[in-house]
Amino acid sequence: MQTIRKISESIIYVGGDDRRTALFEGVYPIPNGVTYNSYLILDEKTCLMDTVDKSIVEGWLENLEYALGGRALDYVVVHHMEPDHSYSLMRLLEKYPNAQIVTNKKVLDMIVQFFNVDVSVRAVVVAEGSSLSLGKHELTFTMAPMVHWPEVMMSYEKAEKVMFTADAFGTFGALGGAIFADEVDFERDYLDEARRYYANIVGKYGVQVKAVLAKAAKLDIAAICPLHGPVWRENLGLILDKYTKWAAYEPEEKGVCIVYGSIYGHTENMAMALAVKLRERGVKTRVIDSSVSHVSEIVAAAFRYDRLVFASASYNGGAFVKMEDALHDLMAHAFQNRRVAIMQNGSWAPSAANTLKKILEGAKNVELIESVVTAKSALKPEQESELDALADELAK
Ligand SMILES: Cc1cc2nc3c(=O)[nH]c(=O)nc-3n(C[C@H](O)[C@H](O)[C@H](O)COP(=O)(O)O)c2cc1C
Ligand SMILES: [Fe+2]
Ligand SMILES: [Fe+2]
């Protein structure tokens, strides 16, 4: 049975939910699933916007066949070659031998890399500003390099003012039939996952995202159709505002996120003692245990809050392994523009602070609070004034 939905009279959603993949891209836990979106435009010509991951290929082919209603497929637009979308491209091309591939040169080269076939004989090669008429509908293509790979492009459909944005504006989370953001409580149920998706998947490429947002600002956009998560047709400002902040590495909120790494619990106690003192000063806090939460949660929190505290036990002359991992991952996602404090613990030669400081050295515009609170095995009652001083400094 097909599971399609109409975006409009002539644009049909033929993608689907994946609730069984445990790790997206082999790294990111997706307990709420994910969608791989694919859209069919029906006009004088029929045009499919992207293919899907291997996990949903059979249902998607069924959806597409049903949505076509016996018509041939004229075009498939490939916006992004990452296999979560393009794994099924060859299946599509075999099933619809007369369909032409509409894409850019970089994608064609990647098709050869991935599938060892040259499809240029059936390709319509587009570049920045190229258009393709489908009848009443007309697509205009714009390149979006590094949002999320170098070959990525987006397209704008003029008649219905729809922007197809590839991975941009995507989110983790299956949709259960609610394919429009206005059909769910997005801020309550999806925003955290949209942030985790953005920060970890595209977060490193803020400059490139900004460039695409600037191009999009010149267009009259009624709907955003991303490759993951819901379609935006109302209140586009909500997601555009988030993207504007995220792309500029501007914090969304004032608050201190304390990330700790603790073997036996004494560093955890330091983190909690600081959290309590911050709350007493009216400061919003969030505490994350690096041993329990996935590192992608830490990267997402770093995009959200304006201040971060890293509290770590010492470990083999360095910092606790999960904390080192977390900070390396933050740096890999262009961590910047934040105030940071460090706390450490060690039983013989505390070494965590130095290690974490070194990792943060190259970070752009990170203001490191100089004083480091150090515990020797456990924080002593007489060190309370040190915690108070740090809380005061962070509350400023
Ligand atoms: C594998 C391992 C390596 C450690 N390496 C160091 C070290 O290099 N320097 C140090 O001062 N303490 C080291 N420690 C001790 C812990 O950092 C110390 O006991 C700390 O107080 C633990 O804090 P916690 O209670 O939050 O786990 C190590 C402990 C373990 C288990
Ligand atoms: Fe991607
Ligand atoms: Fe994707």
XYZ file of C-alpha atoms and ligand atoms in Angstrom:
429
model
C 0.000 0.000 0.000
C 1.418 3.411 -0.955
C 2.114 6.068 1.680
C 2.179 9.252 -0.371
C 0.909 12.717 0.565
C 0.170 15.776 -1.501
C 2.264 18.866 -0.833
C 0.069 20.590 -3.427
C -2.062 19.455 -6.377
C 1.060 18.688 -8.390
C 3.823 18.085 -5.855
C 3.652 14.729 -4.106
C 5.672 13.417 -1.186
C 6.883 9.889 -1.975
C 9.612 9.509 0.704
C 9.305 7.663 3.972
C 10.228 6.991 7.594
C 13.110 4.823 8.755
C 12.732 3.708 12.382
C 15.174 0.799 12.319
C 18.529 2.342 11.531
C 20.310 2.675 14.878
C 23.147 4.955 13.794
C 22.779 7.597 11.080
C 25.999 7.851 9.048
C 27.376 5.147 11.352
C 27.756 7.666 14.201
C 24.589 9.459 15.279
C 22.012 7.596 17.354
C 18.514 8.234 15.962
C 16.145 6.813 18.590
C 13.236 8.670 16.958
C 14.149 7.544 13.448
C 14.698 9.700 10.385
C 13.015 10.325 7.036
C 14.449 10.263 3.538
C 12.362 12.692 1.521
C 11.645 12.468 -2.171
C 9.109 14.552 -4.095
C 7.404 14.032 -7.421
C 6.321 17.014 -9.529
C 3.538 16.212 -12.009
C 3.285 18.559 -14.991
C 3.632 18.164 -18.766
C 6.861 16.507 -17.704
C 7.186 14.398 -14.566
C 10.135 15.139 -12.336
C 11.365 13.336 -9.220
C 13.278 15.393 -6.678
C 15.918 13.038 -5.233
C 16.026 9.354 -4.420
C 16.298 7.655 -1.006
C 18.375 5.509 1.348
C 18.599 1.746 0.879
C 16.534 1.191 4.024
C 13.267 2.392 2.445
C 13.854 1.686 -1.221
C 11.031 -0.821 -1.834
C 8.256 1.270 -0.289
C 9.530 4.362 -2.052
C 9.498 2.662 -5.496
C 5.925 1.582 -4.790
C 4.999 5.138 -3.779
C 6.563 6.556 -6.901
C 4.848 4.110 -9.227
C 1.490 4.888 -7.633
C 2.037 8.653 -7.716
C 2.992 8.521 -11.395
C -0.346 6.839 -12.118
C 0.954 4.996 -15.163
C 2.906 7.946 -16.569
C 6.565 7.731 -17.475
C 9.224 9.441 -15.362
C 10.908 12.157 -17.434
C 13.455 13.571 -14.984
C 15.166 12.844 -11.698
C 16.944 15.754 -10.038
C 19.923 14.716 -7.907
C 20.698 17.469 -5.381
C 23.143 15.481 -3.248
C 25.100 12.286 -3.849
C 25.444 11.111 -0.249
C 24.153 7.530 -0.117
C 21.370 8.330 2.393
C 19.703 9.846 -0.692
C 21.397 8.412 -3.736
C 21.906 4.782 -2.823
C 18.760 3.903 -4.787
C 19.567 5.942 -7.894
C 20.559 2.924 -10.009
C 17.356 1.097 -9.054
C 15.409 4.098 -10.295
C 17.353 4.381 -13.539
C 16.816 0.685 -14.281
C 13.112 0.886 -13.574
C 12.627 4.100 -15.606
C 15.071 3.692 -18.526
C 13.888 6.845 -20.284
C 14.257 9.152 -17.277
C 16.967 11.787 -17.609
C 19.218 12.799 -14.706
C 19.206 16.501 -14.002
C 22.260 17.446 -11.999
C 25.627 19.187 -11.943
C 29.014 18.025 -13.161
C 30.317 17.201 -9.678
C 27.412 14.848 -9.056
C 28.022 13.091 -12.378
C 31.644 12.504 -11.372
C 30.519 11.079 -8.034
C 28.066 8.762 -9.785
C 31.048 7.247 -11.594
C 32.885 6.959 -8.249
C 30.011 5.284 -6.431
C 28.476 3.137 -9.165
C 31.223 2.809 -11.788
C 28.835 3.869 -14.561
C 28.914 6.908 -16.769
C 25.377 8.256 -17.048
C 26.268 11.395 -19.009
C 24.362 10.186 -22.112
C 21.141 10.504 -20.155
C 22.081 13.594 -18.146
C 20.923 17.187 -18.337
C 23.863 19.057 -16.823
C 22.941 22.181 -14.876
C 25.004 24.909 -13.244
C 24.343 28.002 -11.108
C 21.245 29.740 -12.475
C 20.260 27.015 -15.004
C 16.523 26.455 -15.455
C 14.402 23.499 -16.439
C 10.816 23.855 -17.588
C 8.369 21.073 -16.728
C 5.327 22.866 -18.216
C 3.702 25.212 -15.714
C 6.476 24.500 -13.268
C 9.995 25.769 -13.730
C 13.037 24.802 -11.671
C 16.042 27.068 -11.211
C 19.198 25.564 -9.751
C 21.633 27.080 -7.321
C 24.836 25.506 -6.106
C 25.260 24.979 -2.352
C 28.794 23.600 -1.975
C 29.562 22.052 1.438
C 25.977 22.184 2.635
C 26.768 19.244 3.303
C 29.105 17.937 0.552
C 30.846 19.792 -2.295
C 28.416 18.678 -5.032
C 25.238 19.812 -3.228
C 22.782 22.014 -5.064
C 19.290 23.304 -4.355
C 16.423 24.232 -6.615
C 13.616 26.754 -6.622
C 10.277 26.059 -8.293
C 8.831 29.366 -9.450
C 5.122 28.581 -9.970
C 4.512 27.306 -6.441
C 7.452 29.145 -4.842
C 8.894 25.975 -3.407
C 12.551 25.644 -2.444
C 14.109 22.171 -2.470
C 16.992 22.540 -0.024
C 18.767 19.138 0.118
C 20.120 18.479 3.647
C 19.580 22.085 4.778
C 16.558 22.594 7.065
C 16.498 18.848 7.715
C 16.041 17.136 11.031
C 16.299 13.706 12.602
C 13.011 12.085 13.619
C 10.450 10.018 11.746
C 7.213 11.822 10.887
C 4.490 9.207 11.214
C 2.479 10.765 8.403
C 2.785 14.371 9.601
C 4.885 15.640 6.755
C 4.298 19.353 7.461
C 6.045 21.155 10.326
C 2.729 22.877 11.130
C 1.128 19.494 11.815
C 3.403 18.832 14.787
C 4.605 20.785 17.821
C 7.949 21.391 16.153
C 9.568 23.361 18.954
C 8.583 20.778 21.543
C 9.074 17.567 19.555
C 11.622 18.269 16.793
C 13.716 21.362 17.512
C 16.292 19.582 19.687
C 16.792 16.986 16.974
C 16.894 19.668 14.267
C 19.678 21.381 16.228
C 21.549 18.103 16.769
C 21.196 17.394 13.053
C 22.382 20.862 12.027
C 25.270 21.108 14.481
C 26.679 17.680 13.711
C 25.936 17.349 10.002
C 26.374 20.889 8.665
C 27.640 22.815 11.712
C 31.208 23.014 10.449
C 30.086 24.855 7.316
C 28.489 27.987 8.764
C 30.079 30.219 6.120
C 28.596 28.173 3.285
C 25.183 27.979 4.970
C 25.231 31.759 5.369
C 25.953 32.148 1.644
C 22.958 29.986 0.757
C 20.712 31.861 3.201
C 21.735 35.111 1.501
C 20.740 33.703 -1.921
C 17.449 32.392 -0.518
C 16.639 35.775 1.040
C 16.232 37.183 -2.485
C 13.532 34.636 -3.364
C 9.853 34.602 -2.506
C 9.616 31.235 -0.728
C 6.248 29.740 0.232
C 7.511 26.296 1.193
C 10.783 24.565 2.051
C 11.151 20.912 1.077
C 14.237 19.411 2.753
C 15.597 15.874 2.372
C 14.976 14.920 6.017
C 12.121 15.863 8.325
C 9.018 17.924 7.734
C 8.128 20.333 4.939
C 7.805 23.992 5.950
C 4.780 25.858 4.532
C 3.911 28.038 7.561
C 5.958 30.023 10.035
C 9.130 29.652 7.963
C 10.648 32.358 10.153
C 11.076 29.864 12.976
C 13.519 27.628 11.132
C 15.120 30.464 9.128
C 15.844 32.330 12.367
C 17.466 29.248 13.893
C 19.578 28.703 10.779
C 20.677 32.332 10.749
C 21.911 31.989 14.342
C 23.474 28.554 13.890
C 25.285 29.533 10.678
C 26.775 32.574 12.462
C 27.687 30.477 15.553
C 25.535 32.835 17.567
C 24.149 31.266 20.743
C 20.400 30.726 20.801
C 20.142 31.162 24.541
C 21.850 32.609 27.537
C 22.828 29.748 29.827
C 25.708 27.655 31.098
C 26.100 24.111 29.847
C 28.308 22.066 32.160
C 29.798 18.983 30.519
C 31.607 16.630 32.869
C 33.689 13.476 32.700
C 33.923 11.551 35.937
C 35.117 8.050 36.814
C 33.976 7.713 40.432
C 31.687 10.708 40.908
C 33.821 13.421 42.493
C 34.084 15.471 39.297
C 30.382 15.007 38.816
C 29.946 16.456 42.307
C 32.019 19.523 41.321
C 29.853 19.990 38.247
C 26.665 19.753 40.273
C 27.956 22.074 43.006
C 28.670 24.683 40.328
C 25.264 24.139 38.713
C 23.544 24.778 42.040
C 25.534 27.959 42.600
C 24.686 29.192 39.097
C 20.982 28.534 39.607
C 21.188 30.464 42.895
C 22.467 33.359 40.820
C 19.534 33.049 38.425
C 21.575 31.524 35.600
C 20.018 28.868 33.402
C 22.008 25.613 33.482
C 22.195 22.325 31.637
C 24.382 19.473 32.889
C 25.643 16.726 30.581
C 27.510 13.580 31.615
C 29.936 12.832 28.788
C 29.885 9.132 29.691
C 26.127 8.884 29.257
C 25.116 11.352 26.554
C 26.223 10.873 22.966
C 28.850 13.356 21.873
C 26.427 14.722 19.261
C 24.307 16.021 22.190
C 27.317 17.948 23.455
C 27.998 19.447 20.019
C 24.334 20.464 19.791
C 24.392 22.027 23.283
C 27.470 24.024 22.296
C 25.461 25.578 19.447
C 22.647 26.420 21.854
C 24.218 28.037 24.947
C 26.538 31.006 25.247
C 28.706 29.609 28.061
C 30.245 26.168 28.573
C 32.075 24.564 31.473
C 34.197 21.490 30.914
C 34.863 19.529 34.118
C 37.110 16.513 33.804
C 38.926 13.920 35.841
C 42.582 13.441 34.917
C 43.352 10.340 32.948
C 46.709 8.861 31.973
C 48.400 12.245 31.999
C 45.533 13.807 30.023
C 41.790 14.346 30.403
C 39.056 11.741 30.774
C 38.728 9.974 27.425
C 35.102 11.002 26.837
C 35.963 14.638 27.514
C 38.907 14.579 25.113
C 36.643 13.034 22.492
C 33.958 15.642 23.101
C 36.339 18.579 22.782
C 37.960 17.180 19.652
C 34.496 16.754 18.180
C 33.541 20.311 19.126
C 36.656 21.602 17.390
C 35.828 19.505 14.318
C 32.511 21.365 14.220
C 34.113 24.811 14.291
C 33.417 25.544 17.964
C 33.642 29.321 18.424
C 32.169 32.486 19.918
C 31.632 31.196 23.458
C 32.803 31.816 27.038
C 34.416 28.732 28.536
C 35.596 27.615 31.980
C 37.497 24.480 32.933
C 37.480 22.436 36.145
C 39.685 19.429 36.792
C 40.248 16.621 39.239
C 43.265 14.396 39.801
C 44.638 12.241 42.602
C 48.380 12.724 42.008
C 49.164 15.021 39.061
C 46.035 16.748 37.731
C 46.457 16.966 33.975
C 42.946 17.380 32.550
C 42.900 21.172 32.361
C 46.083 21.462 30.334
C 44.944 18.820 27.878
C 41.533 20.424 27.368
C 43.058 23.903 27.060
C 45.411 22.644 24.344
C 42.528 21.185 22.353
C 40.675 24.499 22.569
C 43.721 26.555 21.570
C 42.754 27.029 17.933
C 39.118 27.919 18.645
C 38.010 31.250 17.215
C 36.757 33.864 19.663
C 36.587 31.582 22.683
C 37.053 33.480 25.924
C 38.627 31.099 28.394
C 38.090 32.054 32.040
C 41.569 32.002 33.490
C 41.063 30.479 36.929
C 40.738 26.697 36.899
C 39.105 25.004 39.884
C 41.214 21.945 40.729
C 40.152 19.158 43.076
C 42.607 16.656 44.469
C 40.399 13.540 44.478
C 37.458 15.409 46.023
C 36.573 19.065 46.346
C 37.278 20.299 49.914
C 34.808 22.409 51.899
C 37.362 25.233 52.047
C 37.304 25.389 48.229
C 33.745 26.668 48.219
C 34.999 30.223 47.728
C 36.735 29.107 44.499
C 33.422 27.726 43.212
C 31.641 30.935 44.259
C 34.201 33.010 42.402
C 33.767 30.894 39.270
C 29.978 31.083 39.524
C 30.204 34.884 39.882
C 32.488 35.093 36.873
C 30.176 32.905 34.768
C 27.089 34.802 35.893
C 28.536 38.137 34.710
C 42.828 5.056 34.198
C 43.015 6.185 35.146
C 44.012 7.125 34.907
C 44.219 8.190 35.768
N 45.183 9.109 35.472
C 45.427 10.141 36.327
C 46.448 11.096 36.072
O 47.121 11.046 35.054
N 46.659 12.090 36.968
C 45.929 12.172 38.115
O 46.164 13.086 38.907
N 44.941 11.289 38.387
C 44.667 10.278 37.527
N 43.674 9.373 37.782
C 42.915 9.521 39.020
C 41.619 10.286 38.841
O 41.733 11.350 37.956
C 41.237 10.825 40.227
O 41.064 9.751 41.140
C 39.999 11.703 40.216
O 39.825 12.219 41.514
C 38.753 10.936 39.805
O 37.643 11.791 39.811
P 36.173 11.185 39.765
O 35.795 10.779 41.152
O 35.332 12.283 39.226
O 36.222 10.014 38.829
C 43.432 8.304 36.928
C 42.439 7.355 37.176
C 42.230 6.310 36.299
C 41.160 5.311 36.606
Fe 24.192 14.768 3.442
Fe 21.022 13.599 4.105
